[in-house]
Structures are given as C-alpha cells and as structure tokens.
Short mmCIF file of C-alpha atoms in Angstrom, two decimals:
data_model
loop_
_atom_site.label_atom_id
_atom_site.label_comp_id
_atom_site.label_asym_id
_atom_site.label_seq_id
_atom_site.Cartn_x
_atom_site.Cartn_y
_atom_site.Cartn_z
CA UNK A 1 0.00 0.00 0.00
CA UNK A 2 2.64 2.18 0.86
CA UNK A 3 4.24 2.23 -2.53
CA UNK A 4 1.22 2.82 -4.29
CA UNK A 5 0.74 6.00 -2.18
CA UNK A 6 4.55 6.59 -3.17
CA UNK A 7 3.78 6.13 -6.75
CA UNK A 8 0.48 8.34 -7.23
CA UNK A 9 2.52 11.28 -5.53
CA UNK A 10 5.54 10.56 -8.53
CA UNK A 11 2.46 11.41 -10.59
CA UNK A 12 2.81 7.39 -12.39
CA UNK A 13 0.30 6.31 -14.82
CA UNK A 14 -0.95 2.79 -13.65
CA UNK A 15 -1.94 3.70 -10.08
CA UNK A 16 -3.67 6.87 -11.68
CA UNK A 17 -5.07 4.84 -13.92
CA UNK A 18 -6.65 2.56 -11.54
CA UNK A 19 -8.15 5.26 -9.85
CA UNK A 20 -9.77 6.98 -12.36
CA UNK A 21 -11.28 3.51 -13.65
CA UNK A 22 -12.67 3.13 -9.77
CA UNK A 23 -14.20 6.58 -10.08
CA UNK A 24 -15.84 5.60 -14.00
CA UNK A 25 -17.44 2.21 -11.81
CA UNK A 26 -18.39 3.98 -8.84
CA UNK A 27 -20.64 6.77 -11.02
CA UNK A 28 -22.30 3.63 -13.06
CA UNK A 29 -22.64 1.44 -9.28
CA UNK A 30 -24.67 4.71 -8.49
CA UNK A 31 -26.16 5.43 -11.53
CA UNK A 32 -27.85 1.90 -11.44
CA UNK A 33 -28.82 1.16 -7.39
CA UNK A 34 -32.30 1.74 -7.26
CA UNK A 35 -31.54 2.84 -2.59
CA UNK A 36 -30.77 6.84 -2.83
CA UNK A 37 -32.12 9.79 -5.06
CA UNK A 38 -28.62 11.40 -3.63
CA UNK A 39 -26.24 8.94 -5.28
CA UNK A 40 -28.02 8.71 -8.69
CA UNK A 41 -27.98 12.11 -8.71
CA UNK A 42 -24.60 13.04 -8.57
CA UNK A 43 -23.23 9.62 -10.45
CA UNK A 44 -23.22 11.47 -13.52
CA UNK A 45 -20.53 14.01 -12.00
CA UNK A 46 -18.71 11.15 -10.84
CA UNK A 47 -18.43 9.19 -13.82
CA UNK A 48 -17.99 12.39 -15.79
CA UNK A 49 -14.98 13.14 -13.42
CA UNK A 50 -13.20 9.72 -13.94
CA UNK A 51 -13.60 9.92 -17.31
CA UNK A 52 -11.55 13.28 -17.78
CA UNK A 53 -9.17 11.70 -15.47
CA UNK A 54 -8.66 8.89 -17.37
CA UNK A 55 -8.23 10.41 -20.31
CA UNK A 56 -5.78 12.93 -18.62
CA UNK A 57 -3.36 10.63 -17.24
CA UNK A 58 -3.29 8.53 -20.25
CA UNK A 59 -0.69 11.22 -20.68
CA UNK A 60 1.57 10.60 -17.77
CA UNK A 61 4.70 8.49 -18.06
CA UNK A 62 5.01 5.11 -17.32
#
C-alpha cells in the first residue's frame, strides 16, 4: 500500500489509472442502485470526473 501511495505522488500512470477507472465504476454502481435519489444524482458528476481523469493521465509516463 505504501508504494502505491509513493507512486500516485511521482504522478505514475498505472496507479492513476486505476483510480480513475474506480471513479468511472463507482458513477455507473450509483447510476444503477435503485436505494438513494442522492447517489443517482450526482453519479453522472462522478463518472464524468473519472472519465476526464482517465483520459488525462493517459498522458503521464510510465
């Protein structure tokens, strides 16, 4: 854990990766669950959000 901590601050494109992918399946989880009005409606920001992300540090070196 620690040296994926170590290698998001050195700005790495994997880890960021990851993260942005966990954002895109956390907006579609709460775009789908049927619980909370609050979730759906901000899942579209979310996913939104990872997506830009994603596509940013597609640009970071390996």
């Amino acid at each position: 854990m620690n040296q994926f901590l170590n290698r998001l601050r050195r700005l790495r494109r994997n880890e960021w990766e990851l993260v942005a992918s966990a954002l895109i399946a956390l907006g579609v989880f709460m775009m789908m669950q049927p619980f909370a009005l609050s979730l759906y409606t901000y899942s579209f920001v979310v996913t939104l959000v990872g997506t830009v992300m994603f596509v940013i540090v597609s640009h970071f070196p390996e």
